[in-house]
Amino acid sequence: MSFIDELNRRKTFAIIAHPDAGKTTLTEKLLLFGGAIQTAGAVKSNKIKKATTSDFMEIEKQRGISVSTSVMAFDYKDFKVNILDTPGHEDFAEDTYRTLSAVDSVIMVIDCVKGVEPQTRKLLEVCRMRNTPVIVFVNKMDREGRNPFDLLDEIEKELKIRVRPLTWPIGIGKSFKGVYSLYEKSLNLFQGDSKTTVEETIEISDLNNGSLEKYISEDFSSQLRADVELIDGVYDDFDKKKYLQAEVSPVFFGSAVNNFGIKELLDCFVEIAPTPQGRDTDVAGEIKATDPKFSGFIFKIHANLDPKHRDRIAFLRVVSGKFERNTYYYNVREGKDMRFSNPTAFMAQQKSVIDESFPGDVIGLYDSGNFKIGDTLTEGAKFNFKGIPSFSPELFKYVTNLDPMKTKQLQKGLEQLTDEGVAQLFTKKTDGRKVLGTVGALQFEVIQHRLKSEYNASCGYDSISLYKALWIECDDKKKMDEFMLDKANHIAYDKENRPVFLAESAWLLQMAQEKFPEIKFHVKSEF
Ligand code: G4P
């Protein structure tokens, strides 16, 4: 198969959802369709159910599961589908954000009873920032949910996206009979009351020619005709180009646990979802996926669960060209060549060493501490992919060393764990104190626990009351120096040695902005 054929058959995406909407179930059903797994229950949920868990076993379990479900690839028809897993717990929002940098589209699952939920909103904002095409799957149609038109209105209003249904439910809850595919003009009905088996797909090219009544009652038939008429009146025809430009989101209805509406979703997904896309760089413009020279970036690093083995797996998204085993590639940040003798591909639950990989693929590279999140690998070209910035943390704590005999270990542990992206580390300008910043409270516990078990170091925390850490820049060096001097107590450096302003409150930030209008304050490290 040619390079272009390999590229065009790949579809790399993530399923995103508010916890409990059915992400794990849908993933599993897609894998079943792809023949990648044989039994239900093979995909473990990676969510931490308790909101404020301090149960380390839970955290460890999650880490164990999330390595095996980080990437789940399978073949379907002529396509290679790569599903990237995103953590369910909101404390891992940054992880999710980084994973979304490595996909070309997403499927968003919405629970038809609950509608749009807080995490749905946040995740969609991320997709909108990047113009990622979104397909919506309205799940749990076997439950007494809302009227589908009301749901679509809510999705449009709450998520500020335009939608276009491509399947339509016939009945809902107890009376849910099946779905009509507006895209394929076919009917899929449940068999009897079992709600688990699907009758054969029935093609109905014209809803008005009377054949519908052969399969569903008159009431359902006339309701479906009226609904379809309304859909055609209210929504524009589906336009694939607009979907690819993230201007409109096709919507599917179904029930993941009952395996219903999934095939329609998958069949349409492989047809319309984008092929691997290029990515923007700092100095070389956009690198297109079709560029024959290999390039890729690290979006996730996973430490070994066995503390005796300090190696880690760095997950690389291939952006362009062909990745080959045992070939030297250039790590742009480190300025050095690296070679990988056992790069790993993930097919469903199986890991295997691969010889080559194509754009859209995600491979695991064994790493002894060389990689940082965001690193770019090339055939020698010196550019960095953009799009994996750090965001201002929400929570902050001073790190204290509880075991002075283990200072080195603590230092190393903090460096490596923050390279993995578990938290961000800042060093204060005046006294050199270390400040950890995270999105959720859970990470502080994760760090403490992992420092102990993997590095044999003990860390404690002192409280520090901060509102945000903002990256600062100024065209005028004199003004910058003036600001740094005036605010010396509130300046720290991130791991890349970029200065940040530690604002204690929104009000103090505003005061600083007013006093130094030339300084630009950024909530993310990439600007
Ligand atoms: P998540 O990964 O998005 O957090 O959700 P997950 O798939 O774990 O699903 C959450 C719950 O919703 C599960 O029930 C799952 O069985 C159920 N579910 C998924 N799809 C459907 C559906 O189409 N209809 C109905 N009625 N339920 C659905 P649970 O009780 O939390 O877990 P389990 O014991 O069933 O696994």
Coordinates of C-alpha atoms and ligand atoms in Angstrom, one line a residue:
M1 CA 0.0 0.0 0.0
S2 CA 1.4 3.4 -0.9
F3 CA 2.2 6.1 1.7
I4 CA -0.9 8.1 0.7
D5 CA -3.2 5.1 0.8
E6 CA -1.9 4.4 4.3
L7 CA -2.5 8.0 5.3
N8 CA -6.0 8.2 3.9
R9 CA -7.2 5.1 5.6
R10 CA -6.5 6.4 9.1
K11 CA -9.0 8.1 11.3
T12 CA -7.7 9.2 14.7
F13 CA -10.2 10.5 17.2
A14 CA -11.2 10.7 20.9
I15 CA -14.5 10.0 22.5
I16 CA -15.3 12.7 25.0
A17 CA -18.1 12.9 27.5
H18 CA -19.2 14.0 31.0
P19 CA -18.5 11.0 33.3
D20 CA -21.2 8.3 33.1
A21 CA -22.6 9.4 29.8
G22 CA -21.4 6.2 28.2
K23 CA -17.9 6.8 26.8
T24 CA -16.4 3.5 28.0
T25 CA -19.4 1.6 26.8
L26 CA -19.3 3.2 23.4
T27 CA -15.6 2.6 23.0
E28 CA -16.2 -1.0 23.8
K29 CA -19.0 -1.4 21.2
L30 CA -16.8 0.2 18.5
L31 CA -14.0 -2.2 19.3
L32 CA -16.5 -5.1 19.1
F33 CA -17.6 -3.9 15.7
G34 CA -14.0 -3.7 14.6
G35 CA -13.5 -7.3 15.8
A36 CA -10.8 -6.0 18.0
I37 CA -12.3 -7.6 21.1
Q38 CA -14.6 -10.5 21.4
T39 CA -16.5 -10.0 24.6
A40 CA -18.2 -7.1 26.3
G41 CA -16.5 -5.9 29.5
A42 CA -13.1 -6.1 28.0
V43 CA -12.5 -2.4 28.2
K44 CA -12.2 -1.1 31.8
S45 CA -13.5 2.2 32.7
N46 CA -10.7 4.5 33.7
K47 CA -12.7 6.8 35.8
I48 CA -12.1 7.4 39.4
K49 CA -15.7 7.3 40.6
K50 CA -15.2 9.0 44.0
A51 CA -14.9 12.7 43.5
T52 CA -12.4 13.3 46.3
T53 CA -10.6 10.0 46.5
S54 CA -7.5 9.8 48.5
D55 CA -7.4 6.1 47.8
F56 CA -4.0 5.5 46.3
M57 CA -5.0 2.1 45.1
E58 CA -7.7 3.8 43.0
I59 CA -5.1 6.1 41.5
E60 CA -2.7 3.3 40.8
K61 CA -5.5 1.3 39.3
Q62 CA -6.4 4.2 37.1
R63 CA -2.8 4.5 35.9
G64 CA -2.6 0.8 35.1
I65 CA -5.8 0.9 33.1
S66 CA -5.0 4.1 31.4
V67 CA -1.8 2.8 29.9
S68 CA -3.6 -0.1 28.3
T69 CA -6.4 2.0 27.0
S70 CA -4.4 5.1 26.0
V71 CA -4.7 4.1 22.3
M72 CA -7.0 1.5 21.0
A73 CA -6.6 0.9 17.3
F74 CA -8.6 -1.4 15.1
D75 CA -9.3 -2.1 11.5
Y76 CA -12.8 -1.5 10.1
K77 CA -13.7 -2.0 6.5
D78 CA -10.6 -0.5 4.7
F79 CA -10.0 1.9 7.5
K80 CA -7.6 2.0 10.4
V81 CA -9.3 3.6 13.4
N82 CA -7.3 5.0 16.3
I83 CA -9.3 5.8 19.4
L84 CA -7.4 7.9 22.0
D85 CA -8.6 7.6 25.5
T86 CA -9.2 10.7 27.7
P87 CA -9.4 10.5 31.5
G88 CA -12.8 10.8 32.9
H89 CA -12.0 12.6 36.1
E90 CA -12.0 16.4 35.8
D91 CA -8.8 16.8 37.8
F92 CA -7.1 15.4 34.8
A93 CA -8.4 18.1 32.5
E94 CA -5.0 19.0 31.3
D95 CA -4.3 15.4 30.2
T96 CA -7.5 15.5 28.2
Y97 CA -6.5 18.8 26.7
R98 CA -3.1 17.4 25.6
T99 CA -4.7 14.2 24.2
L100 CA -7.1 16.3 22.1
S101 CA -4.1 17.9 20.5
A102 CA -3.2 14.5 19.0
V103 CA -6.6 13.7 17.4
D104 CA -8.2 14.9 14.2
S105 CA -11.8 14.7 15.3
V106 CA -14.0 13.8 18.3
I107 CA -17.2 12.0 19.1
M108 CA -19.0 13.6 22.0
V109 CA -21.4 11.4 24.0
I110 CA -24.4 13.0 25.6
D111 CA -26.8 11.3 27.9
C112 CA -30.3 11.9 26.6
V113 CA -31.7 12.1 30.2
K114 CA -29.1 14.6 31.5
G115 CA -28.5 16.6 28.3
V116 CA -25.5 18.9 28.3
E117 CA -23.4 18.6 31.5
P118 CA -20.5 20.7 32.8
Q119 CA -17.7 18.6 31.5
T120 CA -19.4 18.4 28.1
R121 CA -19.3 22.2 28.0
K122 CA -15.6 22.4 28.9
L123 CA -14.5 19.7 26.5
L124 CA -16.3 21.3 23.7
E125 CA -14.6 24.6 24.4
V126 CA -11.3 22.9 23.8
C127 CA -12.5 21.5 20.5
R128 CA -13.8 24.8 19.4
M129 CA -10.4 26.5 20.2
R130 CA -8.7 24.0 17.8
N131 CA -11.5 23.8 15.3
T132 CA -11.8 20.1 15.8
P133 CA -14.7 18.5 13.9
V134 CA -17.3 17.0 16.4
I135 CA -19.8 14.3 15.9
V136 CA -22.5 14.1 18.7
F137 CA -23.8 10.8 19.9
V138 CA -27.0 11.0 22.0
N139 CA -26.8 7.9 24.2
K140 CA -29.2 6.0 26.4
M141 CA -32.2 6.4 24.2
D142 CA -33.7 3.3 25.9
R143 CA -34.3 5.6 28.9
E144 CA -37.1 8.1 29.3
G145 CA -35.1 11.0 28.1
R146 CA -36.1 14.4 26.6
N147 CA -37.7 15.1 23.4
P148 CA -35.0 14.8 20.7
F149 CA -35.8 18.2 19.3
D150 CA -35.5 19.8 22.7
L151 CA -32.2 18.0 23.2
L152 CA -30.8 19.3 19.9
D153 CA -31.9 22.9 20.8
E154 CA -30.1 22.5 24.1
I155 CA -27.0 21.2 22.5
E156 CA -27.0 24.1 20.0
K157 CA -27.7 26.7 22.7
E158 CA -25.4 25.4 25.5
L159 CA -22.5 24.3 23.4
K160 CA -22.8 27.1 20.8
I161 CA -22.6 24.7 17.9
R162 CA -24.8 24.0 14.9
V163 CA -26.1 20.5 14.6
R164 CA -27.5 18.3 11.9
P165 CA -29.2 15.0 12.9
L166 CA -28.1 12.1 10.6
T167 CA -30.2 9.5 12.4
W168 CA -33.5 9.9 14.1
P169 CA -35.0 7.9 17.0
I170 CA -38.3 6.2 16.7
G171 CA -39.9 6.5 20.1
I172 CA -37.9 6.9 23.3
G173 CA -37.5 5.0 26.6
K174 CA -39.8 2.1 26.8
S175 CA -41.3 2.8 23.4
F176 CA -37.9 3.1 21.7
K177 CA -38.2 1.1 18.5
G178 CA -35.0 1.9 16.6
V179 CA -33.5 4.6 14.5
Y180 CA -34.1 5.9 11.0
S181 CA -30.9 6.8 9.2
L182 CA -31.5 10.1 7.4
Y183 CA -28.1 9.6 5.8
E184 CA -28.6 6.1 4.4
K185 CA -32.4 6.3 4.2
S186 CA -32.8 3.1 6.1
L187 CA -34.6 1.8 9.1
N188 CA -32.9 -0.2 11.9
L189 CA -35.3 -1.7 14.3
F190 CA -34.9 -3.6 17.6
Q191 CA -36.0 -7.2 17.4
G192 CA -39.0 -7.8 19.6
D193 CA -38.6 -6.5 23.2
S194 CA -35.1 -7.7 23.8
K195 CA -33.5 -4.4 22.8
T196 CA -30.3 -6.1 22.2
T197 CA -30.7 -7.6 18.7
V198 CA -31.1 -5.6 15.6
E199 CA -33.3 -6.8 12.7
E200 CA -31.8 -6.5 9.3
T201 CA -31.4 -3.0 8.0
I202 CA -34.5 -2.1 5.9
E203 CA -33.9 0.4 3.1
I204 CA -36.7 2.9 2.8
S205 CA -35.9 5.3 0.0
D206 CA -39.2 7.2 0.3
L207 CA -40.9 7.5 3.7
N208 CA -44.2 8.4 2.0
N209 CA -44.7 5.4 -0.2
G210 CA -46.5 3.4 2.5
S211 CA -43.9 0.8 3.1
L212 CA -43.0 2.2 6.6
E213 CA -46.3 0.8 8.1
K214 CA -45.1 -2.7 7.3
Y215 CA -42.5 -2.3 10.0
I216 CA -43.8 0.1 12.6
S217 CA -47.2 1.1 13.7
E218 CA -49.2 3.9 12.1
D219 CA -48.6 6.2 15.0
F220 CA -44.9 5.8 14.9
S221 CA -44.9 6.1 11.1
S222 CA -46.7 9.3 11.0
Q223 CA -44.6 10.7 13.9
L224 CA -41.4 9.8 12.0
R225 CA -42.7 11.4 8.8
A226 CA -43.6 14.6 10.6
D227 CA -40.3 14.6 12.4
V228 CA -38.3 14.1 9.2
E229 CA -40.3 16.9 7.6
L230 CA -39.5 19.2 10.5
I231 CA -35.8 18.3 10.4
D232 CA -35.6 19.0 6.7
G233 CA -37.3 22.3 7.3
V234 CA -35.3 23.4 10.3
Y235 CA -31.8 22.1 9.5
D236 CA -29.7 22.7 6.4
D237 CA -28.8 19.6 4.4
F238 CA -25.7 17.9 5.8
D239 CA -22.6 19.4 4.3
K240 CA -19.4 17.4 4.9
K241 CA -17.2 20.3 4.2
K242 CA -18.9 22.3 7.0
Y243 CA -18.5 19.4 9.3
L244 CA -14.8 19.2 8.5
Q245 CA -14.4 22.9 9.1
A246 CA -16.1 22.4 12.5
E247 CA -19.0 24.5 11.5
V248 CA -21.7 21.9 12.0
S249 CA -21.9 18.7 14.0
P250 CA -23.8 15.7 12.8
V251 CA -25.9 14.0 15.5
F252 CA -26.6 10.3 15.9
F253 CA -29.0 8.7 18.4
G254 CA -28.7 5.3 20.0
S255 CA -28.0 3.2 23.0
A256 CA -24.5 2.1 23.5
V257 CA -25.2 -0.6 26.1
N258 CA -27.8 -2.1 23.8
N259 CA -25.5 -1.9 20.8
F260 CA -28.0 0.2 19.1
G261 CA -27.3 3.0 16.6
I262 CA -23.6 2.2 16.9
K263 CA -23.1 0.7 13.4
E264 CA -24.7 3.7 11.8
L265 CA -22.4 5.9 13.8
L266 CA -19.3 4.0 12.9
D267 CA -20.2 3.5 9.2
C268 CA -20.8 7.2 8.8
F269 CA -17.8 8.2 10.9
V270 CA -15.3 6.3 8.8
E271 CA -16.8 7.9 5.7
I272 CA -16.9 11.5 6.8
A273 CA -14.3 11.9 9.6
P274 CA -11.1 13.8 8.6
T275 CA -8.0 11.9 7.5
P276 CA -4.8 12.8 9.4
Q277 CA -4.3 16.5 9.5
G278 CA -1.1 18.6 9.6
R279 CA -0.1 20.7 12.5
D280 CA 1.2 24.2 13.0
T281 CA 4.8 24.8 14.0
D282 CA 6.7 27.8 15.5
V283 CA 9.0 28.6 12.6
A284 CA 8.1 26.3 9.7
G285 CA 4.4 27.1 9.2
E286 CA 2.0 24.2 8.9
I287 CA 3.5 20.7 8.4
K288 CA 1.1 18.8 6.2
A289 CA 0.5 15.1 6.9
T290 CA 1.4 14.3 3.3
D291 CA 4.9 15.8 3.8
P292 CA 7.2 12.8 3.1
K293 CA 9.6 13.7 5.9
F294 CA 8.8 12.2 9.2
S295 CA 7.7 14.5 12.1
G296 CA 5.7 14.0 15.2
F297 CA 5.2 15.2 18.8
I298 CA 4.9 13.8 22.3
F299 CA 1.6 14.5 23.9
K300 CA 1.6 12.2 26.8
I301 CA 4.2 10.5 29.1
H302 CA 3.4 7.5 31.2
A303 CA 5.6 6.3 34.0
N304 CA 6.2 2.6 34.6
L305 CA 4.0 1.2 37.3
D306 CA 6.9 -0.8 38.6
P307 CA 9.0 1.5 40.8
K308 CA 12.1 -0.6 40.1
H309 CA 12.0 0.3 36.5
R310 CA 12.2 4.0 36.0
D311 CA 11.5 3.9 32.3
R312 CA 8.5 5.5 30.9
I313 CA 6.4 5.4 27.7
A314 CA 6.2 8.6 25.7
F315 CA 3.2 8.7 23.3
L316 CA 4.1 10.2 20.0
R317 CA 1.6 11.3 17.4
V318 CA 3.0 10.9 13.9
V319 CA 2.2 14.1 12.0
S320 CA 4.0 13.6 8.7
G321 CA 6.1 11.1 6.8
K322 CA 6.8 7.5 7.9
F323 CA 8.3 6.6 11.2
E324 CA 10.7 3.7 11.1
R325 CA 12.1 1.5 13.8
N326 CA 15.9 1.8 14.6
T327 CA 16.2 5.1 12.7
Y328 CA 17.8 8.2 14.2
Y329 CA 15.3 11.1 14.7
Y330 CA 16.1 14.5 16.0
N331 CA 14.7 15.7 19.3
V332 CA 14.5 19.4 18.6
R333 CA 14.4 20.6 22.2
E334 CA 17.3 18.5 23.3
G335 CA 19.2 19.0 20.1
K336 CA 20.1 15.4 19.9
D337 CA 19.4 12.3 17.8
M338 CA 17.5 9.4 19.3
R339 CA 16.8 5.9 18.0
F340 CA 14.1 3.6 19.1
S341 CA 14.6 -0.2 19.0
N342 CA 11.1 -1.2 20.2
P343 CA 8.5 1.4 19.4
T344 CA 5.1 0.1 20.3
A345 CA 1.8 0.2 18.6
F346 CA -1.5 -0.5 20.3
M347 CA -4.1 -2.6 18.6
A348 CA -7.1 -2.7 21.0
Q349 CA -5.7 -4.4 24.1
Q350 CA -2.6 -5.7 22.4
K351 CA 0.8 -4.1 22.4
S352 CA 3.3 -5.0 19.7
V353 CA 6.6 -3.7 18.4
I354 CA 6.2 -2.1 15.1
D355 CA 8.6 -1.4 12.2
E356 CA 6.8 1.6 10.7
S357 CA 4.0 4.0 11.4
F358 CA 2.1 6.5 9.4
P359 CA 0.5 9.9 10.0
G360 CA -2.4 9.7 12.4
D361 CA -0.8 6.8 14.3
V362 CA 0.2 7.0 17.9
I363 CA 3.2 5.0 19.1
G364 CA 4.7 4.4 22.4
L365 CA 8.4 5.1 22.8
Y366 CA 10.3 3.7 25.7
D367 CA 12.1 6.6 27.4
S368 CA 14.5 6.8 30.3
G369 CA 13.7 10.4 31.1
N370 CA 14.7 12.3 27.9
F371 CA 11.3 13.4 26.8
K372 CA 9.0 16.2 27.9
I373 CA 5.5 16.7 26.9
G374 CA 5.4 18.8 23.7
D375 CA 8.7 17.6 22.4
T376 CA 9.0 17.4 18.6
L377 CA 10.9 14.7 16.7
T378 CA 12.0 15.3 13.1
E379 CA 14.4 14.0 10.5
G380 CA 16.7 16.9 11.4
A381 CA 14.6 20.0 10.8
K382 CA 14.5 22.5 13.6
F383 CA 10.9 23.4 14.3
N384 CA 8.5 22.7 17.2
F385 CA 4.9 21.8 16.9
K386 CA 2.6 24.2 18.6
G387 CA -0.7 23.5 20.4
I388 CA 0.3 21.9 23.6
P389 CA 0.6 24.8 25.9
S390 CA 0.5 24.7 29.7
F391 CA -2.4 26.5 31.3
S392 CA -2.4 28.5 34.5
P393 CA -3.0 26.0 37.3
E394 CA -6.0 26.5 39.6
L395 CA -4.4 25.3 42.8
F396 CA -1.0 26.0 44.3
K397 CA 1.2 24.7 47.1
Y398 CA 4.7 25.3 48.3
V399 CA 6.8 22.1 48.3
T400 CA 8.7 21.2 51.4
N401 CA 11.3 18.5 51.8
L402 CA 10.5 16.3 54.7
D403 CA 13.6 14.2 54.4
P404 CA 16.8 16.3 53.9
M405 CA 18.8 13.1 53.2
K406 CA 16.8 12.6 50.1
T407 CA 17.0 16.1 48.5
K408 CA 18.4 14.8 45.2
Q409 CA 15.7 12.2 44.9
L410 CA 13.0 14.8 45.6
Q411 CA 14.5 17.1 43.0
K412 CA 14.7 14.4 40.4
G413 CA 11.2 13.1 41.2
L414 CA 9.7 16.5 40.9
E415 CA 11.4 17.2 37.6
Q416 CA 10.3 13.9 36.1
L417 CA 6.8 13.9 37.4
T418 CA 6.2 17.4 36.1
D419 CA 7.8 16.5 32.8
E420 CA 5.0 13.9 32.6
G421 CA 2.6 16.7 33.1
V422 CA 1.2 15.6 36.4
A423 CA 1.6 19.2 37.7
Q424 CA 3.5 22.3 36.9
L425 CA 6.6 23.4 38.8
F426 CA 7.6 27.0 39.4
T427 CA 10.6 28.4 41.2
K428 CA 10.3 31.7 42.9
K429 CA 12.7 34.4 41.9
T430 CA 13.5 35.8 45.3
D431 CA 13.9 32.8 47.6
G432 CA 14.1 29.9 45.1
R433 CA 11.1 28.1 46.8
K434 CA 9.3 25.6 44.7
V435 CA 5.6 26.0 44.0
L436 CA 3.5 23.2 42.5
G437 CA 0.5 24.1 40.5
T438 CA -2.3 21.7 39.5
V439 CA -5.8 21.7 38.0
G440 CA -7.3 19.4 40.6
A441 CA -6.6 18.5 44.3
L442 CA -6.0 14.9 43.4
Q443 CA -2.6 15.6 41.7
F444 CA -1.1 16.8 45.0
E445 CA -1.8 13.4 46.5
V446 CA -0.6 11.6 43.4
I447 CA 2.7 13.4 43.5
Q448 CA 3.2 12.8 47.2
H449 CA 2.5 9.2 46.8
R450 CA 4.6 8.7 43.7
L451 CA 7.5 10.6 45.1
K452 CA 7.5 8.2 48.0
S453 CA 7.0 5.0 46.1
E454 CA 9.1 5.7 43.0
Y455 CA 11.8 8.0 44.2
N456 CA 11.9 7.3 48.0
A457 CA 11.5 11.0 48.7
S458 CA 9.1 12.6 51.1
C459 CA 7.4 15.9 50.3
G460 CA 5.1 18.0 52.3
Y461 CA 3.1 21.0 51.3
D462 CA 2.7 24.5 52.7
S463 CA -0.2 26.5 51.7
I464 CA 0.1 29.5 49.4
S465 CA -2.9 31.5 48.4
L466 CA -2.7 32.2 44.7
Y467 CA -5.3 33.0 42.1
K468 CA -3.3 32.3 38.9
A469 CA 0.2 32.0 37.4
L470 CA 0.4 34.1 34.3
W471 CA 3.1 34.0 31.7
I472 CA 4.4 37.6 31.0
E473 CA 6.0 39.3 28.0
C474 CA 6.9 42.8 27.0
D475 CA 8.5 44.3 23.9
D476 CA 10.3 46.9 26.0
K477 CA 13.1 45.2 28.0
K478 CA 13.4 48.2 30.4
K479 CA 9.7 48.0 31.3
M480 CA 10.0 44.3 31.8
D481 CA 12.9 44.8 34.2
E482 CA 11.0 47.5 36.0
F483 CA 8.1 45.2 36.4
M484 CA 10.2 42.3 37.6
L485 CA 11.8 44.5 40.2
D486 CA 8.6 46.0 41.4
K487 CA 6.9 42.6 41.7
A488 CA 10.0 40.6 42.6
N489 CA 8.1 38.8 45.3
H490 CA 5.5 37.6 42.9
I491 CA 7.7 36.4 40.1
A492 CA 8.6 32.8 39.5
Y493 CA 10.1 30.8 36.6
D494 CA 8.5 27.8 35.0
K495 CA 10.6 24.8 34.0
E496 CA 11.5 26.4 30.7
N497 CA 12.8 29.4 32.6
R498 CA 10.0 31.6 31.4
P499 CA 8.9 34.3 33.9
V500 CA 5.4 34.0 35.3
F501 CA 3.5 36.5 37.5
L502 CA 2.0 34.8 40.6
A503 CA -1.2 36.8 41.1
E504 CA -2.8 36.5 44.6
S505 CA -6.2 37.6 43.4
A506 CA -8.1 38.9 40.4
W507 CA -8.0 42.3 41.9
L508 CA -4.2 42.4 42.4
L509 CA -3.8 41.2 38.8
Q510 CA -5.9 44.0 37.6
M511 CA -3.9 46.5 39.7
A512 CA -0.6 45.1 38.2
Q513 CA -2.1 45.4 34.7
E514 CA -3.1 49.0 35.3
K515 CA 0.2 50.0 36.7
F516 CA 2.2 48.3 33.9
P517 CA 0.0 48.5 30.8
E518 CA 3.0 47.5 28.6
I519 CA 3.2 44.0 30.1
K520 CA 1.1 41.3 28.5
F521 CA -0.3 38.6 30.9
H522 CA -1.1 35.2 29.4
V523 CA -3.1 32.4 31.0
K524 CA -1.2 29.9 28.8
S525 CA 2.4 29.4 28.0
E526 CA 2.0 29.6 24.2
F527 CA 1.2 33.0 22.8
Ligands
G4P1 P1 -18.4 6.8 31.1 O1 -17.2 6.0 30.5 O2 -18.8 7.9 30.1 O3 -18.2 7.3 32.4 O4 -19.7 5.9 31.1 P2 -19.8 4.3 31.1 O5 -19.7 3.8 29.7 O6 -19.0 3.7 32.2 O7 -21.4 4.2 31.4 C1 -22.0 4.7 32.6 C2 -23.2 3.9 32.9 O8 -24.2 4.1 31.9 C3 -22.9 2.4 33.0 O9 -23.7 1.9 34.0 C4 -23.4 1.9 31.6 O10 -23.8 0.6 31.6 C5 -24.6 2.8 31.4 N1 -24.9 2.9 30.0 C6 -24.1 3.1 28.9 N2 -24.8 3.2 27.8 C7 -26.1 3.1 28.1 C8 -27.3 3.0 27.4 O11 -27.4 3.2 26.1 N3 -28.5 2.9 28.1 C9 -28.5 2.7 29.4 N4 -29.7 2.6 30.0 N5 -27.4 2.7 30.2 C10 -26.2 2.9 29.5 P3 -23.2 1.6 35.5 O12 -24.3 1.1 36.2 O13 -22.5 2.8 36.0 O14 -22.1 0.5 35.2 P4 -22.3 -1.0 34.8 O15 -22.3 -1.7 36.0 O16 -23.5 -1.1 34.0 O17 -21.1 -1.2 34.0

